[in-house]
């Protein structure tokens, strides 16, 4: 059997069961990316639906949406989509129908930003405790107010309502965003969560919030609807969520019944999920969190996804063959080549290269959040029925960012 045949018949396209009633047609997993395609009423646009139709035709087995907010008073970005009891499901049904073509799984990522909401969107953000973000970020983010227990309970219910409505709209699963420093991640971190009630202190108490979210969702959607979570391997900051904490949370969530775990890491203060401070050994294997995944796989039996850094069929094959992961998470490469999964499945030697992005002026790159907005602009091109432009200059991207968002372009953006 040739190596290409091996890819096609054994590894990447092999179906993986998520629940007894649900499976992905292959092991390629499109991880969440910020799309910025919500309208003035926080509804998904026709362009967003078209983007996911293109990705569905591109061969990826499981697509996860960019983060959909569960509370329209708590946004992470100005053009977020929100799904709550006020949302019109008609637009969400169009999105789900587009993204489930070609036997594709489409899961909605559900999120609450907590304190990671910029000043121009939230003058008084909420969080587990009134702990500000790092000093370097305080010019863009206000110090949060500690949530009351009533607010915590109401937020848990909002996650459940959003999940039930996603199922009603035709999405085939949901993913809780428990990584990257957003609200669920803040509750898990002893640095950000300094509460002295049942929601803070011990790890058992700190994980109570995410466990209650899971149970509330499960009660609404039933046993056969898949629920996953994106979880940090660690926060990579002093006094934060540790690797040992992460392992214990994963094991607990598996016992609770969660169906799939996606591994990531970092937050706004230490953006490891963006490839910051990558070791040479990591570069060689491509994936950012593969070593952690190998440890986690010894403890878990549910499907595990590693996202971040994969660029070649061979590295993906190696990660799957070593059983370090069950699915390959891909994000940015799909922004420049929405047909990437079909190419990976057809050619074991296929590689994708992403060019470094910089105007040469670091302060300008930072203000424009170039490593996020450049990719968002590729998604907008696809959404409008055009081809992405991998050769778009950094300068053009920055100018479009400032022209399109005005003063908001200078605010800190989601990672």
Coordinates of C-alpha atoms in Angstrom, one line a residue:
X1 CA 0.0 0.0 0.0
X2 CA 1.4 3.4 -0.9
X3 CA 1.7 6.2 1.6
X4 CA -1.0 8.1 -0.1
X5 CA -3.4 5.2 0.0
X6 CA -2.5 4.8 3.7
X7 CA -3.7 8.3 4.3
X8 CA -6.9 7.8 2.3
X9 CA -7.9 4.4 3.7
X10 CA -6.6 4.3 7.3
X11 CA -5.9 7.6 9.0
X12 CA -7.2 11.0 8.2
X13 CA -10.5 10.1 6.6
X14 CA -11.3 7.4 9.0
X15 CA -14.6 8.2 10.8
X16 CA -14.4 8.8 14.6
X17 CA -17.4 8.3 16.9
X18 CA -18.2 11.2 19.1
X19 CA -21.4 9.7 20.6
X20 CA -23.2 6.5 19.7
X21 CA -25.5 8.4 17.5
X22 CA -22.9 10.9 16.0
X23 CA -19.6 10.6 14.3
X24 CA -17.3 12.7 12.1
X25 CA -16.6 11.3 8.6
X26 CA -12.9 12.0 9.1
X27 CA -10.4 13.1 11.7
X28 CA -10.0 16.7 10.4
X29 CA -11.5 19.3 12.8
X30 CA -11.9 22.9 12.0
X31 CA -11.2 24.8 15.2
X32 CA -12.9 28.1 16.1
X33 CA -11.8 31.3 14.5
X34 CA -13.2 34.8 15.0
X35 CA -15.3 35.6 11.9
X36 CA -16.8 39.0 12.9
X37 CA -19.8 38.4 10.7
X38 CA -22.7 39.2 13.0
X39 CA -25.2 41.9 12.0
X40 CA -26.5 44.9 14.1
X41 CA -28.9 42.5 15.9
X42 CA -26.1 39.9 16.6
X43 CA -27.7 37.6 14.0
X44 CA -25.5 35.5 11.6
X45 CA -25.3 37.0 8.2
X46 CA -25.7 35.4 4.8
X47 CA -22.0 35.8 4.3
X48 CA -21.3 33.7 7.4
X49 CA -23.6 30.9 6.1
X50 CA -21.8 31.0 2.8
X51 CA -18.4 30.8 4.5
X52 CA -19.5 27.6 6.2
X53 CA -21.0 26.1 3.1
X54 CA -17.6 26.5 1.4
X55 CA -15.8 24.9 4.3
X56 CA -18.4 22.0 4.3
X57 CA -17.6 21.3 0.7
X58 CA -13.9 21.5 1.5
X59 CA -13.8 18.1 3.1
X60 CA -13.4 18.8 6.8
X61 CA -15.2 16.3 9.0
X62 CA -16.2 18.5 11.9
X63 CA -16.5 22.3 11.8
X64 CA -16.6 24.4 14.9
X65 CA -18.0 27.9 14.6
X66 CA -16.3 31.0 15.9
X67 CA -17.4 31.9 19.4
X68 CA -21.1 32.6 19.7
X69 CA -21.9 34.7 22.8
X70 CA -24.6 33.6 25.2
X71 CA -25.4 37.1 26.5
X72 CA -25.9 40.1 24.3
X73 CA -24.8 42.4 27.2
X74 CA -21.4 40.6 27.4
X75 CA -19.6 40.7 24.0
X76 CA -16.0 39.9 23.2
X77 CA -16.0 41.8 19.9
X78 CA -18.2 44.3 18.2
X79 CA -19.6 42.0 15.5
X80 CA -20.2 38.9 17.6
X81 CA -23.1 36.6 16.9
X82 CA -25.3 36.1 20.0
X83 CA -27.7 33.2 20.5
X84 CA -30.2 33.7 23.4
X85 CA -33.9 33.6 23.9
X86 CA -34.3 36.8 21.9
X87 CA -32.5 35.5 18.7
X88 CA -34.4 34.8 15.5
X89 CA -33.7 31.1 14.7
X90 CA -34.4 31.5 11.0
X91 CA -30.9 32.9 10.3
X92 CA -29.3 30.2 12.5
X93 CA -31.2 27.5 10.6
X94 CA -29.7 28.8 7.3
X95 CA -26.3 28.8 8.8
X96 CA -26.7 25.2 10.1
X97 CA -28.1 24.0 6.8
X98 CA -25.1 25.5 4.9
X99 CA -22.5 24.1 7.3
X100 CA -23.9 20.6 7.5
X101 CA -23.7 19.9 3.7
X102 CA -21.5 17.1 2.4
X103 CA -22.2 15.0 5.5
X104 CA -20.3 17.5 7.7
X105 CA -20.7 18.0 11.5
X106 CA -21.2 21.6 12.5
X107 CA -20.8 22.5 16.2
X108 CA -21.5 25.9 17.7
X109 CA -18.9 27.2 20.1
X110 CA -20.6 28.9 23.1
X111 CA -18.8 31.6 25.0
X112 CA -18.9 34.4 27.6
X113 CA -15.9 36.8 27.6
X114 CA -15.9 37.6 31.3
X115 CA -13.3 40.4 31.8
X116 CA -11.9 39.9 28.3
X117 CA -14.3 42.4 26.8
X118 CA -12.8 45.8 25.6
X119 CA -13.7 49.1 27.3
X120 CA -15.6 50.3 24.3
X121 CA -18.0 47.4 24.6
X122 CA -18.3 47.0 28.4
X123 CA -17.7 49.8 30.9
X124 CA -18.1 47.3 33.8
X125 CA -17.3 43.7 32.8
X126 CA -18.0 40.8 35.2
X127 CA -15.6 38.0 36.3
X128 CA -15.3 35.5 39.1
X129 CA -13.3 38.1 41.1
X130 CA -12.4 41.8 40.7
X131 CA -8.9 41.0 39.3
X132 CA -7.8 43.2 36.4
X133 CA -5.9 41.9 33.4
X134 CA -2.1 42.4 33.2
X135 CA -0.9 46.0 33.4
X136 CA -0.1 46.1 29.7
X137 CA -3.7 45.4 28.8
X138 CA -5.4 47.7 31.3
X139 CA -5.6 50.6 28.9
X140 CA -7.9 48.5 26.8
X141 CA -9.8 46.5 29.4
X142 CA -11.6 47.7 32.5
X143 CA -11.2 46.1 35.9
X144 CA -14.1 43.6 36.3
X145 CA -16.7 43.4 39.0
X146 CA -17.0 40.1 40.9
X147 CA -20.2 38.2 39.8
X148 CA -22.9 37.6 42.3
X149 CA -24.1 34.1 42.9
X150 CA -27.4 35.0 41.2
X151 CA -25.4 36.2 38.1
X152 CA -23.4 33.0 38.1
X153 CA -26.6 30.9 38.1
X154 CA -28.2 33.1 35.4
X155 CA -25.1 32.7 33.2
X156 CA -25.1 28.9 33.5
X157 CA -28.8 29.0 32.4
X158 CA -27.9 31.2 29.4
X159 CA -25.3 28.6 28.2
X160 CA -28.0 25.9 28.4
X161 CA -30.6 28.0 26.5
X162 CA -28.1 28.8 23.8
X163 CA -27.2 25.1 23.4
X164 CA -30.8 24.0 23.2
X165 CA -31.6 26.7 20.6
X166 CA -28.5 25.6 18.6
X167 CA -29.8 22.1 18.5
X168 CA -33.2 23.3 17.4
X169 CA -31.6 25.3 14.6
X170 CA -29.9 22.2 13.2
X171 CA -26.3 22.4 14.6
X172 CA -25.1 18.9 15.3
X173 CA -23.2 19.7 18.5
X174 CA -21.9 22.4 20.8
X175 CA -18.6 23.3 22.3
X176 CA -18.1 25.1 25.6
X177 CA -15.3 27.6 25.3
X178 CA -13.3 26.9 28.4
X179 CA -9.9 28.2 27.2
X180 CA -8.0 31.4 26.3
X181 CA -8.9 33.4 29.4
X182 CA -12.6 33.8 28.8
X183 CA -15.1 33.4 31.7
X184 CA -15.1 29.6 32.0
X185 CA -11.3 29.7 32.0
X186 CA -11.3 32.6 34.5
X187 CA -13.3 30.5 37.0
X188 CA -10.8 27.6 36.6
X189 CA -7.8 29.8 37.3
X190 CA -6.7 30.5 40.9
X191 CA -5.1 33.7 39.7
X192 CA -8.4 35.1 38.3
X193 CA -10.7 33.3 40.6
X194 CA -10.1 34.4 44.2
X195 CA -13.6 33.7 45.6
X196 CA -14.1 32.3 49.0
X197 CA -17.6 30.7 48.4
X198 CA -18.5 27.4 46.7
X199 CA -17.3 28.8 43.3
X200 CA -13.7 29.4 44.3
X201 CA -10.7 28.2 46.3
X202 CA -10.2 24.5 45.8
X203 CA -10.0 23.0 42.3
X204 CA -13.2 21.2 43.1
X205 CA -14.9 24.6 43.7
X206 CA -13.2 26.3 40.7
X207 CA -14.4 23.7 38.3
X208 CA -18.0 23.8 39.7
X209 CA -18.9 26.5 37.1
X210 CA -18.0 24.5 34.0
X211 CA -19.5 21.4 35.5
X212 CA -22.8 23.1 36.2
X213 CA -22.8 24.5 32.6
X214 CA -22.2 21.0 31.2
X215 CA -25.0 19.5 33.4
X216 CA -27.4 22.4 32.5
X217 CA -26.8 21.9 28.8
X218 CA -27.1 18.1 29.0
X219 CA -30.5 18.4 30.8
X220 CA -31.7 20.6 27.9
X221 CA -30.4 18.7 24.9
X222 CA -30.6 15.0 26.0
X223 CA -28.0 12.3 26.0
X224 CA -27.4 11.9 22.3
X225 CA -26.5 15.5 21.4
X226 CA -22.7 15.9 21.5
X227 CA -21.2 18.4 23.9
X228 CA -17.5 19.2 23.7
X229 CA -15.2 21.6 25.5
X230 CA -12.1 23.6 24.5
X231 CA -9.8 23.6 27.5
X232 CA -6.4 25.0 28.3
X233 CA -3.6 22.7 28.9
X234 CA -2.3 25.5 31.2
X235 CA -2.5 29.3 31.3
X236 CA 1.3 29.6 31.3
X237 CA 1.2 32.4 33.9
X238 CA 2.3 32.5 37.5
X239 CA -0.4 31.4 39.9
X240 CA -2.7 30.4 37.0
X241 CA -4.4 27.2 35.8
X242 CA -1.8 24.5 35.8
X243 CA -1.2 21.4 33.8
X244 CA -2.1 19.2 36.8
X245 CA -5.3 21.2 37.3
X246 CA -6.1 20.7 33.6
X247 CA -5.7 16.9 33.8
X248 CA -8.0 16.7 36.8
X249 CA -10.7 18.8 35.1
X250 CA -10.5 16.7 32.0
X251 CA -10.9 13.5 33.9
X252 CA -13.8 14.9 35.9
X253 CA -15.6 16.2 32.8
X254 CA -15.2 12.8 31.1
X255 CA -16.8 11.1 34.1
X256 CA -19.6 13.7 33.9
X257 CA -20.2 12.6 30.3
X258 CA -18.6 15.2 28.1
X259 CA -18.1 13.8 24.6
X260 CA -15.0 15.5 23.2
X261 CA -12.0 17.6 24.4
X262 CA -10.0 20.1 22.4
X263 CA -6.7 21.1 23.9
X264 CA -5.3 24.6 23.7
X265 CA -3.5 26.9 26.0
X266 CA -2.8 30.5 27.1
X267 CA -4.9 33.7 27.3
X268 CA -4.7 37.3 26.4
X269 CA -1.8 37.8 28.9
X270 CA 0.2 34.9 27.5
X271 CA -1.1 33.9 24.0
X272 CA 0.4 30.5 23.7
X273 CA -2.5 29.4 21.4
X274 CA -1.1 31.9 18.8
X275 CA 2.3 30.2 18.7
X276 CA 4.1 32.4 21.2
X277 CA 7.5 31.2 22.5
X278 CA 7.3 27.9 20.6
X279 CA 10.1 25.4 21.4
X280 CA 12.3 23.9 18.6
X281 CA 11.0 20.4 19.5
X282 CA 7.4 21.7 19.0
X283 CA 8.3 23.3 15.7
X284 CA 9.7 19.9 14.5
X285 CA 6.4 18.1 15.4
X286 CA 4.3 21.2 14.3
X287 CA 1.6 20.9 16.9
X288 CA 1.8 23.3 19.9
X289 CA 0.3 21.0 22.6
X290 CA 1.2 17.5 21.4
X291 CA 3.3 16.6 24.4
X292 CA 0.5 17.5 26.8
X293 CA -1.9 15.5 24.6
X294 CA 0.2 12.4 24.9
X295 CA -0.1 12.6 28.7
X296 CA -3.8 13.3 28.6
X297 CA -4.5 10.3 26.3
X298 CA -3.2 8.0 29.0
X299 CA -5.9 9.2 31.2
X300 CA -8.9 9.7 28.9
X301 CA -11.0 7.5 26.6
X302 CA -13.1 10.1 24.9
X303 CA -11.9 11.7 21.6
X304 CA -9.2 14.3 22.0
X305 CA -8.4 17.1 19.5
X306 CA -5.0 18.9 19.3
X307 CA -5.2 22.3 17.6
X308 CA -2.4 24.7 16.7
X309 CA 0.6 24.5 14.4
X310 CA -0.2 21.6 12.1
X311 CA 0.8 22.4 8.5
X312 CA 1.5 19.1 6.7
X313 CA -0.2 15.8 6.0
X314 CA 2.8 14.0 7.3
X315 CA 2.9 15.7 10.7
X316 CA -0.9 15.0 11.0
X317 CA -0.3 11.3 10.1
X318 CA 2.5 11.0 12.7
X319 CA 0.3 12.6 15.4
X320 CA -2.5 10.2 14.7
X321 CA -0.3 7.1 14.3
X322 CA 1.3 7.8 17.6
X323 CA -2.2 8.0 19.1
X324 CA -1.3 11.3 20.8
X325 CA -4.6 12.7 19.4
X326 CA -7.8 11.4 17.8
X327 CA -8.5 14.4 15.6
X328 CA -6.4 17.1 14.0
X329 CA -7.4 20.7 14.7
X330 CA -6.8 23.2 11.9
X331 CA -7.7 26.9 11.9
X332 CA -5.7 29.6 10.1
X333 CA -4.7 27.4 7.1
X334 CA -8.4 27.0 6.3
X335 CA -8.7 30.7 6.1
X336 CA -6.3 30.9 3.2
X337 CA -7.4 27.5 1.6
X338 CA -10.9 26.5 2.4
X339 CA -10.4 23.3 0.3
X340 CA -7.4 22.3 2.4
X341 CA -8.9 19.2 3.9
X342 CA -9.6 17.7 0.5
X343 CA -6.0 18.4 -0.5
X344 CA -4.6 16.8 2.8
X345 CA -6.7 13.7 2.3
X346 CA -5.5 13.3 -1.3
X347 CA -1.8 13.8 -0.8
X348 CA 0.3 12.5 2.1
X349 CA 3.0 15.0 1.0
X350 CA 0.8 18.1 1.1
X351 CA 2.0 21.1 3.1
X352 CA 0.6 24.5 3.6
X353 CA 2.8 27.5 4.4
X354 CA 1.5 30.6 6.1
X355 CA 3.6 33.7 5.6
X356 CA 4.8 35.9 8.5
X357 CA 2.6 39.0 8.8
X358 CA 4.2 42.4 9.6
X359 CA 4.2 45.9 8.3
X360 CA 7.7 46.3 9.8
X361 CA 6.2 48.6 12.5
X362 CA 5.5 46.5 15.6
X363 CA 3.3 49.1 17.2
X364 CA 1.2 49.3 14.1
X365 CA 0.9 45.5 13.9
X366 CA -0.2 45.5 17.5
X367 CA -2.8 48.2 17.2
X368 CA -4.3 46.6 14.1
X369 CA -4.1 43.1 15.7
X370 CA -2.7 42.0 12.4
X371 CA -2.4 38.3 13.2
X372 CA -6.2 38.2 13.8
X373 CA -7.6 40.8 11.4
X374 CA -5.7 39.6 8.4
X375 CA -7.3 36.2 8.7
X376 CA -10.7 37.7 9.4
X377 CA -10.4 39.6 6.1
X378 CA -9.7 36.3 4.3
X379 CA -12.9 34.9 5.8
X380 CA -14.9 37.9 4.7
X381 CA -13.6 37.4 1.1
X382 CA -14.8 33.7 1.2
X383 CA -18.1 34.8 2.7
X384 CA -18.7 37.2 -0.2
X385 CA -18.2 34.4 -2.7
X386 CA -14.6 35.4 -3.6
X387 CA -11.3 33.5 -3.3
X388 CA -9.0 34.2 -0.3
X389 CA -5.9 36.3 -1.0
X390 CA -2.9 34.6 0.6
X391 CA -0.7 37.3 -0.8
X392 CA -2.6 40.2 0.7
X393 CA -0.1 42.7 2.0
X394 CA 0.1 43.5 5.7
X395 CA -0.2 47.2 4.9
X396 CA -3.4 46.7 2.9
X397 CA -4.8 44.6 5.7
X398 CA -4.0 47.3 8.3
X399 CA -5.6 50.0 6.1
X400 CA -8.7 47.9 5.7
X401 CA -8.9 47.3 9.4
X402 CA -8.7 51.0 10.3
X403 CA -11.1 52.0 7.5
X404 CA -13.6 49.4 8.4
X405 CA -13.7 49.8 12.2
X406 CA -12.6 53.4 12.8
X407 CA -11.6 53.9 16.4
X408 CA -12.6 50.4 17.3
X409 CA -9.7 49.2 15.2
X410 CA -7.3 50.4 17.9
X411 CA -8.9 48.3 20.6
X412 CA -7.5 45.1 21.8
X413 CA -9.1 42.1 20.0
X414 CA -9.9 38.5 20.7
X415 CA -7.1 35.9 20.4

